[in-house]
mmCIF file of C-alpha atoms and ligand atoms in Angstrom:
data_model
loop_
_atom_site.group_PDB
_atom_site.id
_atom_site.type_symbol
_atom_site.label_atom_id
_atom_site.label_comp_id
_atom_site.label_asym_id
_atom_site.label_seq_id
_atom_site.Cartn_x
_atom_site.Cartn_y
_atom_site.Cartn_z
ATOM 1 C CA MET A 259 -26.222 -14.117 -9.824
ATOM 2 C CA ASN A 260 -25.631 -10.440 -8.466
ATOM 3 C CA ASP A 261 -26.441 -7.616 -10.792
ATOM 4 C CA PHE A 262 -23.050 -5.766 -11.799
ATOM 5 C CA THR A 263 -21.332 -3.477 -13.612
ATOM 6 C CA PHE A 264 -17.623 -3.144 -14.101
ATOM 7 C CA SER A 265 -15.368 -0.949 -16.558
ATOM 8 C CA ILE A 266 -11.907 -0.860 -16.987
ATOM 9 C CA PRO A 267 -11.190 3.100 -17.244
ATOM 10 C CA GLN A 268 -7.621 3.095 -18.073
ATOM 11 C CA LYS A 269 -5.124 1.867 -21.091
ATOM 12 C CA VAL A 270 -2.987 -0.942 -20.253
ATOM 13 C CA ILE A 271 0.238 -1.767 -22.240
ATOM 14 C CA VAL A 272 1.900 -4.949 -21.973
ATOM 15 C CA GLY A 273 5.128 -6.420 -23.337
ATOM 16 C CA LYS A 274 8.663 -6.860 -22.908
ATOM 17 C CA GLY A 275 10.176 -3.380 -22.879
ATOM 18 C CA SER A 276 7.288 -1.863 -23.048
ATOM 19 C CA LEU A 277 9.071 0.477 -20.479
ATOM 20 C CA GLU A 278 10.492 2.395 -23.354
ATOM 21 C CA LYS A 279 7.031 4.055 -24.094
ATOM 22 C CA VAL A 280 6.356 6.196 -21.191
ATOM 23 C CA GLY A 281 7.674 9.105 -23.236
ATOM 24 C CA GLN A 282 5.160 8.723 -26.031
ATOM 25 C CA ILE A 283 2.358 7.664 -22.928
ATOM 26 C CA SER A 284 3.690 10.781 -21.292
ATOM 27 C CA ILE A 285 2.974 12.991 -24.410
ATOM 28 C CA ASN A 286 -0.670 11.354 -24.827
ATOM 29 C CA LEU A 287 -1.153 12.498 -21.221
ATOM 30 C CA ASN A 288 -0.068 15.996 -22.151
ATOM 31 C CA GLY A 289 2.530 15.949 -19.415
ATOM 32 C CA LYS A 290 5.445 18.599 -19.335
ATOM 33 C CA HIS A 291 6.714 17.562 -15.949
ATOM 34 C CA ALA A 292 7.033 14.000 -14.740
ATOM 35 C CA PHE A 293 7.319 13.344 -10.852
ATOM 36 C CA ILE A 294 8.482 9.791 -10.326
ATOM 37 C CA ILE A 295 7.534 8.218 -6.927
ATOM 38 C CA SER A 296 9.205 5.070 -6.572
ATOM 39 C CA GLY A 297 11.690 3.302 -3.761
ATOM 40 C CA PRO A 298 14.957 3.359 -2.520
ATOM 41 C CA ASN A 299 16.275 -0.028 -4.148
ATOM 42 C CA LEU A 300 14.986 0.849 -7.124
ATOM 43 C CA GLU A 301 16.758 4.159 -7.411
ATOM 44 C CA LYS A 302 19.708 2.102 -6.441
ATOM 45 C CA MET A 303 19.300 -0.322 -9.200
ATOM 46 C CA GLY A 304 19.275 2.618 -11.688
ATOM 47 C CA VAL A 305 15.590 1.996 -12.468
ATOM 48 C CA VAL A 306 14.561 5.305 -11.722
ATOM 49 C CA SER A 307 17.471 7.221 -13.507
ATOM 50 C CA LYS A 308 16.455 4.565 -16.677
ATOM 51 C CA VAL A 309 12.858 6.544 -16.768
ATOM 52 C CA ALA A 310 14.188 9.471 -16.089
ATOM 53 C CA ARG A 311 16.489 8.814 -19.518
ATOM 54 C CA ILE A 312 13.340 7.855 -21.506
ATOM 55 C CA LEU A 313 11.278 11.272 -20.262
ATOM 56 C CA TYR A 314 14.114 13.787 -21.176
ATOM 57 C CA GLU A 315 14.528 12.377 -24.703
ATOM 58 C CA VAL A 316 10.982 13.567 -24.949
ATOM 59 C CA SER A 317 11.689 17.075 -23.513
ATOM 60 C CA ILE A 318 9.812 16.134 -19.885
ATOM 61 C CA GLU A 319 11.594 17.465 -17.234
ATOM 62 C CA VAL A 320 11.648 15.254 -14.414
ATOM 63 C CA ASP A 321 11.974 15.243 -10.415
ATOM 64 C CA PHE A 322 11.309 12.474 -7.814
ATOM 65 C CA PHE A 323 10.768 10.795 -4.686
ATOM 66 C CA THR A 324 12.381 7.338 -3.593
ATOM 67 C CA ASP A 325 12.158 7.987 0.399
ATOM 68 C CA ILE A 326 9.113 5.319 0.785
ATOM 69 C CA GLU A 327 9.394 2.349 3.137
ATOM 70 C CA ALA A 328 7.637 -0.929 3.565
ATOM 71 C CA ASN A 329 3.667 -0.299 4.740
ATOM 72 C CA PRO A 330 4.083 3.361 4.050
ATOM 73 C CA SER A 331 2.762 6.062 6.504
ATOM 74 C CA VAL A 332 0.854 8.985 6.458
ATOM 75 C CA THR A 333 3.803 11.306 7.068
ATOM 76 C CA THR A 334 5.860 9.832 3.715
ATOM 77 C CA VAL A 335 2.460 10.527 2.109
ATOM 78 C CA ASP A 336 2.974 14.311 3.432
ATOM 79 C CA LYS A 337 6.501 14.640 2.392
ATOM 80 C CA ALA A 338 6.087 13.114 -1.042
ATOM 81 C CA THR A 339 3.014 15.640 -1.186
ATOM 82 C CA ARG A 340 5.211 18.692 -0.297
ATOM 83 C CA ALA A 341 7.743 17.371 -2.916
ATOM 84 C CA PHE A 342 5.361 17.142 -5.557
ATOM 85 C CA ILE A 343 4.022 20.644 -4.988
ATOM 86 C CA GLU A 344 7.475 22.327 -4.759
ATOM 87 C CA SER A 345 8.747 20.796 -7.818
ATOM 88 C CA GLY A 346 5.990 22.461 -10.059
ATOM 89 C CA ALA A 347 5.312 18.652 -11.540
ATOM 90 C CA ASP A 348 1.783 18.151 -13.385
ATOM 91 C CA TYR A 349 1.907 14.471 -13.315
ATOM 92 C CA ILE A 350 3.432 11.216 -11.633
ATOM 93 C CA VAL A 351 4.910 8.144 -12.968
ATOM 94 C CA ALA A 352 4.456 5.376 -10.024
ATOM 95 C CA LEU A 353 7.379 2.934 -10.394
ATOM 96 C CA GLY A 354 7.682 0.198 -7.853
ATOM 97 C CA GLY A 355 5.442 -2.352 -5.999
ATOM 98 C CA GLY A 356 2.530 -1.922 -3.618
ATOM 99 C CA SER A 357 4.385 0.738 -1.396
ATOM 100 C CA PRO A 358 5.211 3.722 -3.966
ATOM 101 C CA LEU A 359 2.169 2.760 -6.051
ATOM 102 C CA ASP A 360 -0.027 3.308 -2.507
ATOM 103 C CA VAL A 361 1.919 6.526 -1.971
ATOM 104 C CA ALA A 362 1.331 7.740 -5.679
ATOM 105 C CA LYS A 363 -2.295 7.385 -5.342
ATOM 106 C CA ALA A 364 -2.645 9.219 -2.086
ATOM 107 C CA VAL A 365 0.016 12.123 -3.271
ATOM 108 C CA ALA A 366 -2.593 12.127 -6.303
ATOM 109 C CA VAL A 367 -5.463 13.211 -4.370
ATOM 110 C CA VAL A 368 -3.949 15.145 -1.428
ATOM 111 C CA ALA A 369 -1.959 17.097 -3.953
ATOM 112 C CA LYS A 370 -5.070 18.288 -5.562
ATOM 113 C CA TYR A 371 -7.479 18.575 -2.651
ATOM 114 C CA GLY A 372 -5.324 19.553 0.280
ATOM 115 C CA GLY A 373 -5.804 18.129 3.811
ATOM 116 C CA SER A 374 -4.412 14.878 5.005
ATOM 117 C CA ILE A 375 -4.814 11.179 3.062
ATOM 118 C CA THR A 376 -6.914 10.501 6.326
ATOM 119 C CA ASP A 377 -9.517 12.753 5.246
ATOM 120 C CA TYR A 378 -10.166 10.468 2.463
ATOM 121 C CA GLU A 379 -10.147 7.160 4.385
ATOM 122 C CA GLY A 380 -12.916 4.673 3.487
ATOM 123 C CA ALA A 381 -15.329 4.525 0.106
ATOM 124 C CA HIS A 382 -16.097 7.158 -2.699
ATOM 125 C CA ARG A 383 -14.464 10.468 -0.494
ATOM 126 C CA VAL A 384 -12.347 11.512 -3.297
ATOM 127 C CA PRO A 385 -14.289 14.494 -4.767
ATOM 128 C CA GLY A 386 -13.114 13.484 -8.481
ATOM 129 C CA LYS A 387 -10.560 13.618 -11.001
ATOM 130 C CA VAL A 388 -6.707 13.445 -9.527
ATOM 131 C CA VAL A 389 -3.257 14.353 -10.533
ATOM 132 C CA PRO A 390 -2.576 12.270 -14.101
ATOM 133 C CA MET A 391 -1.058 8.952 -13.102
ATOM 134 C CA ILE A 392 1.193 6.297 -14.934
ATOM 135 C CA ALA A 393 1.715 3.244 -12.691
ATOM 136 C CA ILE A 394 4.780 0.832 -13.827
ATOM 137 C CA PRO A 395 4.605 -2.178 -11.328
ATOM 138 C CA THR A 396 7.983 -4.106 -10.716
ATOM 139 C CA THR A 397 6.826 -6.867 -8.651
ATOM 140 C CA ALA A 398 4.118 -9.290 -9.486
ATOM 141 C CA GLY A 399 2.031 -8.220 -7.530
ATOM 142 C CA THR A 400 -0.238 -5.884 -5.992
ATOM 143 C CA GLY A 401 -2.269 -5.328 -8.890
ATOM 144 C CA SER A 402 -2.068 -1.571 -7.690
ATOM 145 C CA GLU A 403 -1.821 -0.240 -11.016
ATOM 146 C CA VAL A 404 -5.224 -1.127 -11.663
ATOM 147 C CA THR A 405 -6.757 -0.778 -8.578
ATOM 148 C CA ALA A 406 -8.996 1.608 -7.146
ATOM 149 C CA PHE A 407 -7.117 1.253 -3.604
ATOM 150 C CA SER A 408 -4.400 3.084 -1.617
ATOM 151 C CA VAL A 409 -3.720 1.538 1.668
ATOM 152 C CA ILE A 410 -1.584 3.801 4.032
ATOM 153 C CA THR A 411 -0.203 2.957 7.779
ATOM 154 C CA ASP A 412 -1.391 5.869 10.308
ATOM 155 C CA HIS A 413 1.304 5.602 13.183
ATOM 156 C CA ILE A 414 -1.135 7.282 15.340
ATOM 157 C CA ARG A 415 -3.615 4.686 15.453
ATOM 158 C CA ASP A 416 -1.348 1.435 14.541
ATOM 159 C CA TYR A 417 -4.056 1.256 11.533
ATOM 160 C CA LYS A 418 -3.565 0.661 7.876
ATOM 161 C CA LEU A 419 -6.199 2.783 6.558
ATOM 162 C CA THR A 420 -7.909 2.327 3.304
ATOM 163 C CA VAL A 421 -8.591 4.948 0.281
ATOM 164 C CA PHE A 422 -11.178 3.529 -1.904
ATOM 165 C CA SER A 423 -12.382 5.482 -4.893
ATOM 166 C CA TYR A 424 -12.413 4.636 -8.775
ATOM 167 C CA GLU A 425 -10.733 8.316 -8.964
ATOM 168 C CA LEU A 426 -7.442 6.427 -7.850
ATOM 169 C CA ILE A 427 -7.176 4.342 -11.033
ATOM 170 C CA PRO A 428 -4.235 5.312 -12.922
ATOM 171 C CA ASP A 429 -4.716 6.581 -16.363
ATOM 172 C CA TYR A 430 -1.774 4.272 -17.700
ATOM 173 C CA ALA A 431 -0.593 0.954 -16.623
ATOM 174 C CA ILE A 432 2.866 -0.169 -17.965
ATOM 175 C CA LEU A 433 3.471 -3.851 -17.616
ATOM 176 C CA ASP A 434 7.067 -4.735 -18.650
ATOM 177 C CA PRO A 435 8.091 -8.157 -17.353
ATOM 178 C CA GLU A 436 11.808 -7.165 -17.894
ATOM 179 C CA LEU A 437 11.007 -4.776 -14.404
ATOM 180 C CA ILE A 438 9.576 -7.890 -12.445
ATOM 181 C CA MET A 439 12.859 -10.367 -13.133
ATOM 182 C CA THR A 440 15.241 -8.799 -11.162
ATOM 183 C CA SER A 441 13.258 -9.127 -7.582
ATOM 184 C CA PRO A 442 14.523 -11.191 -4.726
ATOM 185 C CA ALA A 443 12.997 -14.433 -4.246
ATOM 186 C CA SER A 444 11.190 -13.516 -0.746
ATOM 187 C CA VAL A 445 9.713 -10.680 -2.555
ATOM 188 C CA ALA A 446 8.880 -12.784 -5.450
ATOM 189 C CA ALA A 447 7.029 -15.343 -3.228
ATOM 190 C CA ALA A 448 5.747 -12.651 -0.712
ATOM 191 C CA CYS A 449 3.951 -10.521 -3.929
ATOM 192 C CA GLY A 450 2.995 -13.933 -5.873
ATOM 193 C CA ILE A 451 1.334 -15.322 -2.976
ATOM 194 C CA ASP A 452 -0.801 -11.976 -2.381
ATOM 195 C CA ALA A 453 -1.368 -11.876 -6.414
ATOM 196 C CA PHE A 454 -3.044 -15.143 -5.962
ATOM 197 C CA ILE A 455 -4.921 -14.164 -2.764
ATOM 198 C CA HIS A 456 -6.431 -11.457 -4.561
ATOM 199 C CA ALA A 457 -7.553 -13.792 -6.984
ATOM 200 C CA GLU A 458 -8.645 -16.279 -4.769
ATOM 201 C CA GLU A 459 -10.759 -13.650 -2.370
ATOM 202 C CA SER A 460 -12.322 -12.304 -5.269
ATOM 203 C CA TYR A 461 -13.543 -15.579 -6.629
ATOM 204 C CA ILE A 462 -15.290 -16.344 -3.507
ATOM 205 C CA SER A 463 -16.599 -13.272 -2.619
ATOM 206 C CA ARG A 464 -20.130 -12.347 -2.260
ATOM 207 C CA ASP A 465 -19.622 -9.378 -4.537
ATOM 208 C CA ALA A 466 -18.206 -11.567 -7.356
ATOM 209 C CA SER A 467 -19.980 -11.448 -10.871
ATOM 210 C CA PRO A 468 -19.366 -13.354 -13.958
ATOM 211 C CA PHE A 469 -16.880 -10.715 -14.935
ATOM 212 C CA THR A 470 -14.769 -10.755 -12.028
ATOM 213 C CA GLU A 471 -14.964 -14.820 -11.745
ATOM 214 C CA ALA A 472 -13.327 -14.709 -15.365
ATOM 215 C CA MET A 473 -10.758 -12.483 -14.481
ATOM 216 C CA SER A 474 -10.028 -14.357 -10.832
ATOM 217 C CA GLU A 475 -9.861 -17.733 -12.832
ATOM 218 C CA LYS A 476 -7.383 -16.365 -15.718
ATOM 219 C CA ALA A 477 -5.560 -15.142 -12.529
ATOM 220 C CA MET A 478 -5.355 -18.324 -10.780
ATOM 221 C CA GLU A 479 -4.675 -20.365 -13.912
ATOM 222 C CA LEU A 480 -1.882 -18.543 -14.544
ATOM 223 C CA ILE A 481 -0.012 -17.517 -11.223
ATOM 224 C CA GLY A 482 -0.802 -21.402 -10.161
ATOM 225 C CA ARG A 483 1.052 -22.802 -13.043
ATOM 226 C CA SER A 484 3.924 -20.332 -12.539
ATOM 227 C CA ILE A 485 4.365 -18.920 -8.820
ATOM 228 C CA ARG A 486 6.842 -21.886 -7.980
ATOM 229 C CA GLN A 487 8.801 -21.424 -11.474
ATOM 230 C CA PHE A 488 9.006 -17.505 -11.030
ATOM 231 C CA VAL A 489 10.191 -17.641 -7.138
ATOM 232 C CA ALA A 490 12.875 -20.441 -8.304
ATOM 233 C CA ASN A 491 13.938 -18.385 -10.944
ATOM 234 C CA ARG A 492 13.080 -14.721 -11.495
ATOM 235 C CA GLU A 493 14.804 -14.767 -15.049
ATOM 236 C CA ASN A 494 12.358 -17.273 -16.333
ATOM 237 C CA GLU A 495 10.740 -14.918 -18.677
ATOM 238 C CA ALA A 496 7.694 -17.115 -19.231
ATOM 239 C CA ALA A 497 6.718 -17.396 -15.644
ATOM 240 C CA ALA A 498 7.559 -13.606 -15.153
ATOM 241 C CA GLU A 499 4.574 -12.556 -17.814
ATOM 242 C CA ASP A 500 2.419 -15.346 -16.284
ATOM 243 C CA MET A 501 2.852 -13.638 -12.733
ATOM 244 C CA LEU A 502 2.630 -10.144 -13.931
ATOM 245 C CA LEU A 503 -0.494 -11.029 -15.825
ATOM 246 C CA GLY A 504 -2.015 -12.606 -13.442
ATOM 247 C CA SER A 505 -1.515 -10.117 -11.012
ATOM 248 C CA LEU A 506 -2.953 -7.449 -13.375
ATOM 249 C CA PHE A 507 -6.334 -10.007 -13.812
ATOM 250 C CA ALA A 508 -6.577 -10.475 -10.056
ATOM 251 C CA GLY A 509 -6.130 -6.681 -9.522
ATOM 252 C CA ILE A 510 -9.413 -5.957 -12.113
ATOM 253 C CA ALA A 511 -11.193 -8.637 -10.271
ATOM 254 C CA PHE A 512 -10.920 -7.496 -6.659
ATOM 255 C CA SER A 513 -11.348 -3.706 -7.437
ATOM 256 C CA TRP A 514 -14.859 -4.766 -8.516
ATOM 257 C CA ALA A 515 -15.281 -8.148 -6.342
ATOM 258 C CA ARG A 516 -13.375 -6.749 -2.979
ATOM 259 C CA LEU A 517 -11.711 -9.566 -0.839
ATOM 260 C CA GLY A 518 -12.383 -11.363 2.069
ATOM 261 C CA ASN A 519 -11.361 -12.591 5.747
ATOM 262 C CA VAL A 520 -7.514 -12.751 4.717
ATOM 263 C CA HIS A 521 -7.189 -9.317 3.906
ATOM 264 C CA ALA A 522 -9.208 -7.681 6.443
ATOM 265 C CA MET A 523 -6.994 -9.848 9.344
ATOM 266 C CA SER A 524 -3.777 -8.908 7.314
ATOM 267 C CA HIS A 525 -3.737 -5.693 7.532
ATOM 268 C CA PRO A 526 -3.504 -5.232 11.580
ATOM 269 C CA VAL A 527 -0.777 -7.480 11.492
ATOM 270 C CA SER A 528 1.092 -5.303 9.067
ATOM 271 C CA ALA A 529 0.097 -2.125 10.857
ATOM 272 C CA TYR A 530 1.163 -4.119 14.602
ATOM 273 C CA PHE A 531 4.361 -5.716 13.794
ATOM 274 C CA ASP A 532 5.445 -4.470 10.482
ATOM 275 C CA VAL A 533 5.059 -7.894 8.320
ATOM 276 C CA PRO A 534 4.929 -7.452 4.760
ATOM 277 C CA HIS A 535 1.683 -7.393 2.952
ATOM 278 C CA GLY A 536 1.861 -10.747 1.079
ATOM 279 C CA VAL A 537 3.676 -12.604 3.950
ATOM 280 C CA ALA A 538 0.843 -11.896 6.538
ATOM 281 C CA ASN A 539 -1.881 -12.660 3.771
ATOM 282 C CA GLY A 540 0.106 -16.417 3.164
ATOM 283 C CA ILE A 541 0.298 -16.825 6.580
ATOM 284 C CA LEU A 542 -3.280 -16.759 7.282
ATOM 285 C CA LEU A 543 -4.749 -18.088 3.905
ATOM 286 C CA PRO A 544 -5.101 -21.788 5.340
ATOM 287 C CA THR A 545 -6.928 -20.863 8.192
ATOM 288 C CA ILE A 546 -9.381 -18.831 6.758
ATOM 289 C CA ALA A 547 -9.323 -21.516 4.035
ATOM 290 C CA LYS A 548 -10.802 -23.914 6.213
ATOM 291 C CA TYR A 549 -13.173 -21.317 7.605
ATOM 292 C CA ASN A 550 -14.716 -20.628 4.298
ATOM 293 C CA SER A 551 -14.882 -24.483 3.258
ATOM 294 C CA THR A 552 -18.233 -25.042 4.816
ATOM 295 C CA SER A 553 -19.646 -22.088 2.732
ATOM 296 C CA ASP A 554 -18.130 -23.394 -0.540
ATOM 297 C CA GLU A 555 -20.285 -23.940 -3.335
ATOM 298 C CA GLY A 556 -18.163 -25.707 -5.885
ATOM 299 C CA LYS A 557 -15.516 -23.347 -6.303
ATOM 300 C CA TYR A 558 -12.734 -24.764 -3.851
ATOM 301 C CA LEU A 559 -12.260 -27.538 -6.541
ATOM 302 C CA LYS A 560 -11.390 -25.435 -9.210
ATOM 303 C CA ILE A 561 -9.090 -23.413 -6.815
ATOM 304 C CA TYR A 562 -7.523 -26.584 -5.516
ATOM 305 C CA ASN A 563 -6.737 -27.612 -9.119
ATOM 306 C CA TYR A 564 -5.459 -24.330 -10.054
ATOM 307 C CA ILE A 565 -2.939 -24.437 -7.379
ATOM 308 C CA SER A 566 -1.684 -27.907 -7.157
ATOM 309 C CA VAL A 567 0.604 -29.991 -9.206
ATOM 310 C CA GLU A 568 -1.744 -32.861 -9.067
ATOM 311 C CA PRO A 569 -5.186 -32.105 -9.745
ATOM 312 C CA VAL A 570 -7.960 -34.231 -8.388
ATOM 313 C CA THR A 571 -11.387 -35.345 -9.395
ATOM 314 C CA LYS A 572 -15.068 -34.071 -8.224
ATOM 315 C CA GLU A 573 -15.078 -37.325 -6.740
ATOM 316 C CA ARG A 574 -12.024 -37.462 -4.756
ATOM 317 C CA PHE A 575 -12.131 -34.080 -3.247
ATOM 318 C CA LYS A 576 -13.454 -32.445 -0.251
ATOM 319 C CA PRO A 577 -13.167 -28.854 0.423
ATOM 320 C CA GLU A 578 -11.262 -29.264 3.435
ATOM 321 C CA MET A 579 -8.271 -30.250 1.597
ATOM 322 C CA LEU A 580 -7.853 -26.803 0.276
ATOM 323 C CA ALA A 581 -6.292 -25.388 3.357
ATOM 324 C CA ASP A 582 -3.424 -28.445 3.561
ATOM 325 C CA ALA A 583 -2.973 -27.233 -0.243
ATOM 326 C CA PHE A 584 -2.225 -23.640 0.596
ATOM 327 C CA ARG A 585 -0.120 -24.659 3.617
ATOM 328 C CA LYS A 586 1.783 -26.954 1.446
ATOM 329 C CA LEU A 587 2.265 -24.384 -1.177
ATOM 330 C CA ASN A 588 3.473 -21.379 1.706
ATOM 331 C CA ALA A 589 6.174 -24.288 2.587
ATOM 332 C CA GLU A 590 7.469 -24.635 -0.956
ATOM 333 C CA LEU A 591 7.447 -20.535 -1.349
ATOM 334 C CA GLY A 592 9.245 -20.616 2.096
ATOM 335 C CA ILE A 593 6.401 -18.345 3.604
ATOM 336 C CA PRO A 594 6.196 -19.006 7.669
ATOM 337 C CA ALA A 595 3.621 -21.754 8.695
ATOM 338 C CA ASN A 596 2.297 -19.198 11.509
ATOM 339 C CA LEU A 597 1.604 -15.614 12.938
ATOM 340 C CA ALA A 598 3.897 -16.156 15.959
ATOM 341 C CA SER A 599 6.921 -16.956 13.849
ATOM 342 C CA VAL A 600 6.770 -13.534 12.733
ATOM 343 C CA GLY A 601 6.682 -11.612 15.952
ATOM 344 C CA VAL A 602 2.718 -11.117 16.753
ATOM 345 C CA LYS A 603 2.127 -11.134 19.959
ATOM 346 C CA GLU A 604 -0.901 -13.317 21.652
ATOM 347 C CA GLU A 605 -1.925 -10.110 23.466
ATOM 348 C CA TYR A 606 -2.783 -7.941 20.576
ATOM 349 C CA ILE A 607 -5.240 -10.411 19.166
ATOM 350 C CA LYS A 608 -8.355 -8.518 20.456
ATOM 351 C CA ALA A 609 -6.975 -5.236 19.360
ATOM 352 C CA MET A 610 -6.027 -6.259 15.816
ATOM 353 C CA ALA A 611 -9.616 -8.218 15.267
ATOM 354 C CA GLU A 612 -11.685 -4.523 16.531
ATOM 355 C CA ASP A 613 -9.492 -3.378 13.370
ATOM 356 C CA ALA A 614 -10.202 -6.067 11.058
ATOM 357 C CA MET A 615 -14.069 -5.899 11.791
ATOM 358 C CA LYS A 616 -13.252 -1.994 10.609
ATOM 359 C CA SER A 617 -12.471 -3.547 6.940
ATOM 360 C CA GLY A 618 -14.962 -3.556 4.357
ATOM 361 C CA ASN A 619 -13.898 -6.835 3.126
ATOM 362 C CA ILE A 620 -15.758 -8.662 5.966
ATOM 363 C CA MET A 621 -18.780 -7.935 4.367
ATOM 364 C CA ALA A 622 -17.690 -9.576 0.918
ATOM 365 C CA ASN A 623 -16.117 -12.712 2.887
ATOM 366 C CA PRO A 624 -18.419 -15.691 1.829
ATOM 367 C CA ARG A 625 -19.192 -17.216 5.381
ATOM 368 C CA LYS A 626 -20.700 -14.638 7.649
ATOM 369 C CA THR A 627 -17.806 -13.421 10.307
ATOM 370 C CA GLU A 628 -18.398 -11.737 13.934
ATOM 371 C CA TYR A 629 -15.705 -10.311 15.981
ATOM 372 C CA GLU A 630 -15.449 -13.416 18.141
ATOM 373 C CA ASP A 631 -14.973 -15.394 14.733
ATOM 374 C CA ILE A 632 -11.862 -13.070 14.163
ATOM 375 C CA VAL A 633 -10.611 -13.746 17.469
ATOM 376 C CA GLU A 634 -10.485 -17.673 16.888
ATOM 377 C CA LEU A 635 -9.083 -17.301 13.398
ATOM 378 C CA TYR A 636 -6.183 -15.015 14.617
ATOM 379 C CA LYS A 637 -5.733 -17.628 17.857
ATOM 380 C CA ASP A 638 -5.986 -20.363 15.151
ATOM 381 C CA ALA A 639 -3.131 -18.997 12.820
ATOM 382 C CA MET A 640 -1.040 -18.098 16.035
HETATM 383 ZN ZN1 ZN B 867 -3.132 -7.929 -1.049
#
């Protein structure tokens, strides 16, 4: 067993209708003027104004910024930071999927300490406390509401940079299953498989501990039993609850155990070809599962049984079977089978492999991985 430490340095509020508590929570946080960071669709759907209304009721002033794209850029963070400072707001309400939450965390750093988010790239470079934040996820999910990461795309380098600091963990997370019940099937599939991969990669990570393994296993159980039903029908309340909680537990797990080759390799795919994060991960998953199968020490059987409709016994199981189970799951969820079909070009593989090797997740992957291995893995996933 590795030595380990953990903390969950925030309050997490879970339940149907819990969005209504954002007013009281803002008061607890001593907030007087909220800055809502969200996405354009949520603004159109009236979710942003709903949150604003709840805040007005407790006499909190509200401004918002919703001009956020998928795979959000350094420029977007700069714009949002300027808007935050000009508004005079004293805390942030991050409302949305991974992109608004990543931007909100970056704004919370840059608004406090200045410069550009690129100055804080890497591990533990945020000097101290950031602007207070309440995170409200509307997808299940990135787990970003509880993680210590913000991932931002730097278009100058075609590179997805990661800021990793425990200061980035939002003060409060509100998990209201009603908020994820309006997501389109394709978003539910991409975010759902991403959440599952957070659980899976943290589970087999070299940095896993008994604490993170417990979180990962519960996440795989919840997501495994509900992902198909949720993608088929987002209004299925029990499935929505499972997905949101699964995403939460997976987020806590990977904040402490990190991830692996799937995430190391998916970030360059998204940076070069603007493929949604969950889709890139889903496509890479079977290839990496096959690669890591030679390092399996018994965890693959459990993962297989969490995700499969028909469980198998230890006697009938071989680690290689997991990659096939993932391929089957991708097909059921409508995730493409290979990188070529989402526009990835063979001639970019070397550049992508170089970028993948810069990720801290390579070190956490259960099987030792060199640059040449990554090149082969990308080729295999094409
Ligand atoms: Zn992810």
